[in-house]
Amino acid sequence: RYREIDSKKMYGGFYTQEQIKDVVAYAGERGIDVIPEIDMPGHMLAAVSNYDGVACFAETGWGHTFSSPVCPGKDSALEFCKNIYKEIIPLFPYEYVHIGGDEVAKENWEKCPDCQARIKALGLKNEHELQSWFIDQMEQFFTQNGKKMIGWDECIEGGISNTTTISWWRSWAKDAPTIATKQGNKVIVMPNHRFYLDNDEDQADLQNIYTYDVAEHAADPSLIFGVQGALWSERIPTIHRLFYQAFPR
Ligand code: ACM
Ligand code: ZN
């Protein structure tokens, strides 16, 4: 969301733990679960730039496509990620947490001695498997803390456990729900062409959304958990515009 600071529009912001308790209580009265996603290892630029031992290298920023990721080669980075969720988990009294796991630039991992040492020590094939290893470490941590994990469909690329629930967002990765349901993973269906409500209504108009066959690419339709409408707010300037984008779709 935008905040105005010195009449400049700034993107970002945060909730205090007290504010989150209010949000959870308000939603609870309305039968809504609020599932937190602190996206890792990809979209973590604020964290990796402000704390030591979390990124691969001292210099962080934006590469060709995405920002510098967490370094799965460093134990300190894993500890940092778990510590974040140690604070998050008690605030959200639900079955699931969302790890993120999308849009990870892996170029740093290819060059980072710690990442390469981890790959070698674990006998992994490549950086995709390093991502899977990281996601798997986090899932084990969630399990120990009584939570089930959801992850974006990129998590499939280097293999996932069959307990992860996948959110399928990449319309162009049509095999993701097939692969996921074949190995018994539940899938939340939200291909961006139809279900990204912040995009223009081109393909995501009311009719296209309502007539979409949610089991289109599923090997086992009973594993389709449901649909999700995503309304990313970074390009939504006001709450009124947000409601306009969301409803009636
Ligand atoms: C996503 O839109 N990167 C999930
Ligand atoms: Zn690294």
Short mmCIF file of C-alpha atoms and ligand atoms in Angstrom, two decimals:
data_model
loop_
_atom_site.label_atom_id
_atom_site.label_comp_id
_atom_site.label_asym_id
_atom_site.label_seq_id
_atom_site.Cartn_x
_atom_site.Cartn_y
_atom_site.Cartn_z
CA ARG A 1 0.00 0.00 0.00
CA TYR A 2 1.01 3.62 -0.34
CA ARG A 3 1.89 5.93 2.50
CA GLU A 4 2.40 9.64 2.11
CA ILE A 5 5.65 10.83 3.64
CA ASP A 6 6.64 14.46 3.05
CA SER A 7 4.02 14.48 0.28
CA LYS A 8 5.90 11.65 -1.46
CA LYS A 9 4.06 8.41 -2.18
CA MET A 10 5.93 5.60 -0.47
CA TYR A 11 5.25 1.91 -1.01
CA GLY A 12 5.39 -0.39 1.99
CA GLY A 13 4.46 -0.22 5.64
CA PHE A 14 3.97 -2.63 8.49
CA TYR A 15 1.59 -3.81 11.17
CA THR A 16 2.53 -3.96 14.82
CA GLN A 17 1.75 -7.19 16.65
CA GLU A 18 -1.06 -5.38 18.49
CA GLN A 19 -2.59 -4.28 15.18
CA ILE A 20 -2.42 -7.83 13.84
CA LYS A 21 -4.31 -9.06 16.91
CA ASP A 22 -7.06 -6.56 16.00
CA VAL A 23 -7.11 -7.73 12.38
CA VAL A 24 -7.34 -11.39 13.42
CA ALA A 25 -10.14 -10.65 15.90
CA TYR A 26 -12.10 -8.57 13.37
CA ALA A 27 -11.76 -11.29 10.72
CA GLY A 28 -12.62 -14.00 13.23
CA GLU A 29 -15.96 -12.39 14.01
CA ARG A 30 -16.70 -12.65 10.29
CA GLY A 31 -15.58 -16.25 9.85
CA ILE A 32 -12.41 -15.31 7.96
CA ASP A 33 -8.93 -16.77 8.46
CA VAL A 34 -6.04 -14.42 7.71
CA ILE A 35 -3.15 -16.51 6.42
CA PRO A 36 0.24 -14.78 6.71
CA GLU A 37 2.85 -14.94 3.98
CA ILE A 38 6.33 -13.62 4.64
CA ASP A 39 7.74 -14.46 1.26
CA MET A 40 11.06 -16.33 1.29
CA PRO A 41 13.64 -16.99 -0.04
CA GLY A 42 12.85 -14.53 -2.87
CA HIS A 43 10.98 -11.37 -2.06
CA MET A 44 12.92 -10.44 1.06
CA LEU A 45 14.94 -7.40 -0.02
CA ALA A 46 14.14 -5.32 3.05
CA ALA A 47 15.24 -8.13 5.35
CA VAL A 48 18.34 -9.25 3.45
CA SER A 49 19.52 -5.65 3.09
CA ASN A 50 19.16 -4.74 6.74
CA TYR A 51 20.45 -7.77 8.63
CA ASP A 52 23.83 -9.48 8.42
CA GLY A 53 24.22 -13.10 7.42
CA VAL A 54 20.94 -13.39 5.49
CA ALA A 55 21.96 -12.67 1.86
CA CYS A 56 24.71 -14.33 -0.18
CA PHE A 57 26.81 -11.16 -0.50
CA ALA A 58 27.16 -7.82 1.27
CA GLU A 59 25.75 -5.98 -1.74
CA THR A 60 22.02 -6.49 -2.26
CA GLY A 61 19.49 -5.00 -4.65
CA TRP A 62 17.55 -5.72 -7.83
CA GLY A 63 18.99 -7.99 -10.52
CA HIS A 64 17.56 -8.45 -14.03
CA THR A 65 14.23 -9.74 -12.78
CA PHE A 66 14.04 -10.12 -9.03
CA SER A 67 15.74 -8.94 -5.85
CA SER A 68 18.63 -10.58 -3.98
CA PRO A 69 17.33 -13.67 -2.23
CA VAL A 70 18.05 -15.24 1.13
CA CYS A 71 21.22 -17.37 1.16
CA PRO A 72 20.23 -20.99 1.89
CA GLY A 73 23.95 -21.76 2.25
CA LYS A 74 24.18 -19.87 5.55
CA ASP A 75 22.89 -21.36 8.79
CA SER A 76 22.43 -17.80 10.07
CA ALA A 77 19.97 -17.14 7.21
CA LEU A 78 17.89 -20.19 8.05
CA GLU A 79 17.84 -19.22 11.69
CA PHE A 80 16.73 -15.71 10.70
CA CYS A 81 13.88 -17.08 8.56
CA LYS A 82 12.70 -19.39 11.33
CA ASN A 83 12.86 -16.56 13.84
CA ILE A 84 10.55 -14.48 11.67
CA TYR A 85 7.96 -17.24 11.69
CA LYS A 86 8.50 -17.79 15.43
CA GLU A 87 7.01 -14.32 15.83
CA ILE A 88 4.37 -14.81 13.14
CA ILE A 89 2.99 -18.19 14.20
CA PRO A 90 1.52 -17.23 17.60
CA LEU A 91 -0.25 -14.24 16.03
CA PHE A 92 -2.22 -16.25 13.48
CA PRO A 93 -4.21 -19.08 15.12
CA TYR A 94 -4.90 -21.06 11.92
CA GLU A 95 -3.97 -24.31 10.28
CA TYR A 96 -1.80 -22.82 7.50
CA VAL A 97 1.06 -20.44 6.84
CA HIS A 98 2.26 -19.39 3.37
CA ILE A 99 6.01 -19.57 2.75
CA GLY A 100 5.94 -17.75 -0.60
CA GLY A 101 8.76 -19.39 -2.56
CA ASP A 102 7.99 -17.58 -5.85
CA GLU A 103 10.18 -15.53 -8.17
CA VAL A 104 13.60 -16.43 -6.80
CA ALA A 105 16.61 -15.07 -8.71
CA LYS A 106 19.14 -17.88 -8.40
CA GLU A 107 22.15 -16.13 -9.99
CA ASN A 108 23.61 -15.24 -6.61
CA TRP A 109 23.31 -18.84 -5.48
CA GLU A 110 25.35 -19.93 -8.51
CA LYS A 111 28.19 -17.60 -7.47
CA CYS A 112 27.95 -17.88 -3.68
CA PRO A 113 30.56 -20.12 -1.99
CA ASP A 114 28.16 -20.90 0.89
CA CYS A 115 25.35 -21.95 -1.46
CA GLN A 116 27.71 -24.04 -3.55
CA ALA A 117 29.13 -25.68 -0.40
CA ARG A 118 25.60 -26.54 0.71
CA ILE A 119 24.76 -28.03 -2.69
CA LYS A 120 27.92 -30.15 -2.54
CA ALA A 121 27.49 -31.27 1.05
CA LEU A 122 23.88 -32.36 0.46
CA GLY A 123 24.56 -33.89 -2.95
CA LEU A 124 22.00 -31.63 -4.65
CA LYS A 125 21.89 -31.38 -8.43
CA ASN A 126 21.42 -27.64 -8.85
CA GLU A 127 20.01 -24.38 -7.47
CA HIS A 128 16.40 -25.54 -7.95
CA GLU A 129 17.10 -28.38 -5.56
CA LEU A 130 18.73 -25.90 -3.18
CA GLN A 131 15.48 -23.93 -3.18
CA SER A 132 13.55 -27.14 -2.49
CA TRP A 133 15.88 -27.96 0.35
CA PHE A 134 15.29 -24.52 1.88
CA ILE A 135 11.51 -24.85 1.50
CA ASP A 136 11.66 -28.31 3.00
CA GLN A 137 13.64 -27.07 6.02
CA MET A 138 10.99 -24.44 6.59
CA GLU A 139 8.17 -26.94 6.19
CA GLN A 140 9.75 -29.16 8.84
CA PHE A 141 9.93 -26.16 11.12
CA PHE A 142 6.25 -25.38 10.49
CA THR A 143 5.27 -28.98 11.16
CA GLN A 144 7.12 -28.88 14.47
CA ASN A 145 5.11 -25.78 15.29
CA GLY A 146 1.77 -27.29 14.36
CA LYS A 147 1.31 -25.55 10.99
CA LYS A 148 0.75 -26.77 7.46
CA MET A 149 2.55 -24.99 4.62
CA ILE A 150 1.32 -23.39 1.42
CA GLY A 151 3.79 -22.35 -1.30
CA TRP A 152 3.60 -20.76 -4.78
CA ASP A 153 3.86 -23.19 -7.66
CA GLU A 154 7.56 -22.44 -8.30
CA CYS A 155 8.16 -24.60 -5.22
CA ILE A 156 7.50 -27.66 -7.39
CA GLU A 157 10.49 -27.01 -9.64
CA GLY A 158 13.11 -28.77 -7.54
CA GLY A 159 10.68 -31.21 -5.92
CA ILE A 160 8.39 -30.80 -2.89
CA SER A 161 7.01 -32.98 -0.13
CA ASN A 162 3.49 -34.24 -0.75
CA THR A 163 2.21 -32.38 2.31
CA THR A 164 2.71 -28.91 0.81
CA THR A 165 -0.35 -27.13 -0.52
CA ILE A 166 0.44 -25.33 -3.77
CA SER A 167 -0.98 -21.98 -4.86
CA TRP A 168 -0.93 -22.09 -8.63
CA TRP A 169 -0.55 -18.53 -9.91
CA ARG A 170 1.49 -18.84 -13.11
CA SER A 171 -1.10 -19.20 -15.88
CA TRP A 172 1.71 -20.16 -18.23
CA ALA A 173 2.92 -23.04 -16.01
CA LYS A 174 -0.04 -25.22 -16.93
CA ASP A 175 1.61 -28.44 -15.81
CA ALA A 176 2.02 -27.20 -12.20
CA PRO A 177 -1.44 -28.30 -10.99
CA THR A 178 -1.06 -31.56 -12.89
CA ILE A 179 2.30 -32.37 -11.30
CA ALA A 180 1.11 -31.28 -7.87
CA THR A 181 -2.12 -33.29 -7.85
CA LYS A 182 -0.36 -36.33 -9.35
CA GLN A 183 1.83 -36.53 -6.29
CA GLY A 184 -1.06 -35.87 -3.93
CA ASN A 185 -0.59 -32.17 -3.18
CA LYS A 186 -3.60 -29.96 -2.66
CA VAL A 187 -3.85 -26.99 -5.03
CA ILE A 188 -5.34 -23.52 -4.62
CA VAL A 189 -6.26 -22.34 -8.10
CA MET A 190 -5.50 -18.74 -9.00
CA PRO A 191 -3.95 -18.53 -12.49
CA ASN A 192 -3.07 -14.88 -12.89
CA HIS A 193 -4.85 -14.35 -16.22
CA ARG A 194 -8.16 -14.99 -14.52
CA PHE A 195 -7.72 -14.44 -10.82
CA TYR A 196 -5.38 -11.48 -10.42
CA LEU A 197 -7.97 -8.86 -9.69
CA ASP A 198 -5.47 -6.01 -9.72
CA ASN A 199 -4.88 -6.63 -13.44
CA ASP A 200 -7.21 -5.11 -15.99
CA GLU A 201 -10.41 -6.97 -16.73
CA ASP A 202 -9.30 -8.23 -20.10
CA GLN A 203 -9.41 -11.95 -19.31
CA ALA A 204 -10.28 -11.56 -15.66
CA ASP A 205 -13.79 -10.26 -16.19
CA LEU A 206 -16.76 -11.55 -14.24
CA GLN A 207 -17.89 -14.03 -16.87
CA ASN A 208 -14.43 -15.53 -17.44
CA ILE A 209 -13.90 -15.95 -13.73
CA TYR A 210 -17.25 -17.58 -13.07
CA THR A 211 -17.06 -19.95 -16.03
CA TYR A 212 -13.48 -21.08 -15.36
CA ASP A 213 -13.11 -24.82 -14.92
CA VAL A 214 -10.99 -24.96 -11.77
CA ALA A 215 -10.07 -28.61 -12.31
CA GLU A 216 -8.89 -27.97 -15.89
CA HIS A 217 -5.29 -29.09 -15.29
CA ALA A 218 -5.75 -31.29 -12.25
CA ALA A 219 -4.85 -34.97 -12.34
CA ASP A 220 -7.20 -35.45 -9.39
CA PRO A 221 -9.98 -32.82 -9.09
CA SER A 222 -10.66 -33.78 -5.47
CA LEU A 223 -7.30 -32.19 -4.60
CA ILE A 224 -8.42 -28.76 -5.77
CA PHE A 225 -8.66 -26.94 -2.49
CA GLY A 226 -10.45 -23.90 -3.87
CA VAL A 227 -9.92 -20.68 -5.77
CA GLN A 228 -8.32 -17.44 -4.70
CA GLY A 229 -8.70 -13.93 -6.04
CA ALA A 230 -5.42 -12.06 -5.66
CA LEU A 231 -5.52 -8.33 -5.35
CA TRP A 232 -1.95 -7.11 -5.09
CA SER A 233 -2.09 -3.57 -3.89
CA GLU A 234 1.24 -2.08 -4.96
CA ARG A 235 -0.34 -0.35 -7.94
CA ILE A 236 -3.68 0.40 -6.26
CA PRO A 237 -3.57 4.01 -5.07
CA THR A 238 -6.67 4.12 -2.88
CA ILE A 239 -9.03 1.91 -0.90
CA HIS A 240 -11.86 2.97 -3.23
CA ARG A 241 -9.94 1.71 -6.25
CA LEU A 242 -9.28 -1.53 -4.36
CA PHE A 243 -12.98 -2.13 -3.78
CA TYR A 244 -13.68 -1.28 -7.42
CA GLN A 245 -11.17 -3.91 -8.55
CA ALA A 246 -12.45 -6.55 -6.15
CA PHE A 247 -16.20 -6.30 -6.57
CA PRO A 248 -18.31 -7.80 -7.99
CA ARG A 249 -15.64 -10.20 -9.23
C1 ACM B 1 3.18 -13.86 -7.53
O1 ACM B 1 2.38 -13.12 -8.11
N1 ACM B 1 4.47 -13.68 -7.66
C2 ACM B 1 2.73 -14.92 -6.66
ZN ZN B 2 24.39 -18.01 -0.82
#
